[in-house]
XYZ file of C-alpha atoms in Angstrom:
235
model
C 39.591 -0.081 -49.859
C 37.648 3.109 -50.221
C 37.391 2.672 -53.988
C 36.149 -0.887 -53.551
C 33.471 0.257 -51.090
C 32.298 2.993 -53.416
C 32.163 0.494 -56.304
C 29.890 -1.717 -54.191
C 27.456 1.133 -53.533
C 27.528 2.337 -57.129
C 26.997 -1.119 -58.607
C 24.118 -1.885 -56.221
C 22.357 1.375 -57.061
C 22.899 0.903 -60.802
C 21.596 -2.650 -60.625
C 18.452 -1.570 -58.775
C 17.721 1.218 -61.241
C 18.318 -1.055 -64.243
C 16.019 -3.719 -62.838
C 13.244 -1.180 -62.287
C 13.786 0.403 -65.703
C 13.695 -2.892 -67.597
C 10.647 -3.459 -69.830
C 7.876 -5.129 -67.873
C 4.258 -5.824 -68.715
C 3.085 -5.897 -65.097
C 0.542 -3.237 -64.294
C -1.383 -3.199 -61.032
C -2.978 0.191 -61.452
C -2.542 3.774 -62.578
C -1.072 6.367 -60.239
C -0.788 10.136 -60.604
C 1.882 11.964 -58.627
C 2.477 15.698 -58.391
C 5.420 17.184 -56.473
C 5.010 20.844 -55.502
C 3.896 22.896 -58.518
C 5.485 20.664 -61.147
C 3.200 19.032 -63.728
C 1.582 15.829 -62.494
C 3.158 12.593 -63.741
C 1.309 9.386 -64.570
C 2.817 6.083 -63.476
C 1.840 2.440 -63.534
C 1.984 0.422 -60.344
C 4.670 -2.113 -61.207
C 4.247 -3.788 -57.811
C 1.563 -3.542 -55.129
C 1.609 -5.325 -51.780
C -0.384 -5.153 -48.567
C 1.398 -6.238 -45.401
C -0.599 -6.864 -42.228
C 0.614 -7.354 -38.650
C 3.863 -5.500 -39.270
C 5.753 -2.438 -38.063
C 7.772 -0.172 -40.345
C 10.581 2.258 -39.579
C 13.841 3.628 -40.940
C 16.911 1.518 -40.275
C 20.517 1.810 -41.387
C 21.028 -0.852 -44.035
C 24.446 0.010 -45.433
C 27.560 1.713 -44.077
C 30.502 2.824 -46.208
C 33.652 3.850 -44.345
C 37.054 5.192 -45.297
C 39.824 6.992 -43.423
C 38.194 10.366 -43.972
C 34.516 9.619 -44.589
C 31.689 7.643 -43.070
C 28.468 7.283 -45.048
C 25.439 5.603 -43.523
C 22.466 4.815 -45.758
C 18.878 4.218 -44.644
C 15.785 2.498 -45.991
C 12.352 1.500 -44.718
C 12.454 -1.856 -42.934
C 9.765 -4.174 -41.560
C 9.458 -6.104 -38.336
C 6.523 -7.892 -36.713
C 3.889 -5.509 -35.368
C 0.229 -4.497 -35.403
C -0.028 -2.211 -38.437
C -0.957 -2.641 -42.086
C 1.371 -1.181 -44.721
C 0.704 -0.544 -48.412
C 3.854 -0.902 -50.537
C 3.925 0.444 -54.090
C 6.626 0.561 -56.735
C 5.457 2.959 -59.418
C 7.192 3.436 -62.752
C 6.852 5.799 -65.682
C 6.499 4.202 -69.114
C 8.841 6.839 -70.561
C 11.939 8.494 -69.145
C 11.372 12.145 -68.151
C 13.157 14.714 -70.327
C 14.418 16.379 -67.141
C 17.014 14.091 -65.550
C 16.202 15.587 -62.139
C 12.657 14.168 -62.355
C 12.508 10.572 -61.021
C 11.217 7.838 -63.316
C 10.461 5.461 -60.424
C 9.281 5.706 -56.833
C 9.338 3.154 -54.042
C 6.544 4.125 -51.628
C 5.407 2.708 -48.285
C 2.252 3.972 -46.551
C 1.538 2.971 -42.957
C -2.236 2.445 -42.742
C -2.178 2.142 -38.954
C -3.535 -0.501 -36.625
C -6.826 -2.339 -37.131
C -7.076 -1.411 -40.813
C -10.490 -2.618 -41.978
C -10.574 -1.291 -45.521
C -10.739 2.503 -45.312
C -8.612 5.026 -43.481
C -9.347 8.747 -43.375
C -6.081 10.586 -42.963
C -5.987 13.779 -40.961
C -2.704 15.586 -40.274
C -0.746 12.376 -39.799
C 3.022 12.410 -39.428
C 5.738 9.819 -40.149
C 3.375 7.495 -42.030
C 4.818 7.667 -45.569
C 8.260 6.622 -46.804
C 9.244 7.793 -50.298
C 12.351 6.757 -52.240
C 12.665 8.459 -55.656
C 14.439 6.102 -58.070
C 14.984 3.762 -55.128
C 17.687 6.067 -53.778
C 19.040 5.314 -50.304
C 19.068 8.559 -48.259
C 21.808 9.341 -45.758
C 19.245 10.569 -43.220
C 16.029 9.267 -41.726
C 13.316 11.117 -43.646
C 9.760 11.383 -42.316
C 6.517 12.634 -43.804
C 4.252 15.198 -42.158
C 0.770 16.682 -42.459
C -0.704 13.773 -44.393
C -4.370 14.042 -45.347
C -6.790 12.266 -47.662
C -8.354 8.817 -47.920
C -7.104 5.323 -48.701
C -9.670 2.604 -49.354
C -8.985 -1.078 -50.073
C -11.708 -3.709 -50.410
C -10.125 -6.320 -48.154
C -12.637 -9.004 -49.225
C -10.431 -11.312 -51.271
C -11.645 -12.157 -54.777
C -10.265 -14.703 -57.225
C -7.619 -12.226 -58.410
C -6.940 -10.413 -55.121
C -8.262 -7.088 -53.825
C -8.707 -3.614 -55.295
C -8.498 -0.128 -53.890
C -8.125 3.589 -54.461
C -6.266 6.397 -52.745
C -6.054 10.170 -52.763
C -3.581 11.626 -50.312
C -1.398 14.702 -49.827
C 1.639 14.938 -47.560
C 4.926 16.743 -47.043
C 8.235 14.919 -47.383
C 11.870 16.061 -47.119
C 13.422 17.003 -50.441
C 16.051 14.583 -51.736
C 17.928 17.305 -53.644
C 17.720 20.362 -51.389
C 16.848 21.532 -47.921
C 13.201 21.877 -46.992
C 10.031 19.919 -47.659
C 8.252 18.918 -50.862
C 4.475 18.573 -51.132
C 3.322 15.294 -52.683
C -0.140 14.713 -54.132
C -0.664 11.004 -54.774
C -3.812 9.464 -56.197
C -4.830 6.427 -58.176
C -6.404 2.993 -58.279
C -4.738 -0.350 -57.767
C -5.117 -4.109 -57.682
C -3.236 -6.235 -55.160
C -2.925 -9.885 -56.259
C -3.600 -12.575 -53.676
C 0.051 -13.604 -53.471
C 0.911 -10.045 -52.401
C -1.475 -10.058 -49.416
C 1.000 -10.959 -46.693
C -0.081 -11.408 -43.087
C 1.493 -12.298 -39.766
C 4.092 -15.040 -39.621
C 4.034 -15.396 -43.424
C 5.904 -12.094 -43.668
C 9.051 -13.684 -42.268
C 9.957 -10.375 -40.616
C 11.913 -10.269 -37.400
C 10.439 -9.487 -34.045
C 11.353 -6.154 -32.447
C 14.682 -6.391 -30.636
C 16.210 -8.721 -33.252
C 16.966 -6.106 -35.902
C 20.767 -6.240 -35.894
C 20.636 -9.507 -37.770
C 18.436 -7.821 -40.343
C 21.082 -5.132 -40.886
C 23.683 -7.816 -41.435
C 21.432 -9.695 -43.839
C 20.795 -6.593 -45.910
C 24.482 -5.721 -46.096
C 25.410 -9.261 -47.111
C 22.741 -9.234 -49.819
C 24.047 -5.912 -51.143
C 27.661 -7.074 -51.128
C 26.735 -10.409 -52.711
C 24.731 -8.704 -55.449
C 27.556 -6.268 -56.114
C 30.121 -9.066 -56.276
C 27.988 -11.091 -58.685
C 27.345 -8.157 -60.993
C 30.981 -7.046 -60.841
C 32.069 -10.575 -61.769
C 29.747 -10.596 -64.761
C 30.915 -7.184 -65.901
C 34.617 -7.941 -65.660
C 34.659 -11.551 -66.920
C 37.025 -11.675 -69.931
C 35.098 -11.982 -73.180
């Protein structure tokens, strides 16, 4: 049973990484990211979305149990609320030579309530969620000391809206104890279909989140089963 559970987790993670690493012509902006004193990396925004009237927080989305171990994995999850959230998936066009350097990041930035186009950030905490290579952490991880500016022209044009951001924040290290310093800046375009507001989000109301856990687990198990079936079908 334990081996089967670990196969599910491994297959899901491999599938997510392969999907993100697949060749794709989509480009919604250029993003520069520097972590601590490492050289800055340039990414393209593979996906950009702006959610309005939502709330975002860490929730447990997958649990793997055995007789001797219990692993609980977390990810950022939405529900109905009053905030606006910018969601970016950024991807490098070439794999880093250092395997410890992520090639992809899944990033959520809580822009707060009543977002009208520009937010000046000053020592904000718990407003950024970062997932290098889409990795599910085993702990709730929160940002701190965020500063900078995020500006999005919320007047919709034929293509969507555009914006720019320049922000610095601290975030727990995925590979060691302590905090990393992130410097994130760039420009982006958000297509009209990715401007998602209110009831169109389909997110659950607060107090109804257990069903969301179940949905996420079922999706993960279903995806793993489908991929496993494809991999092991006799040729």
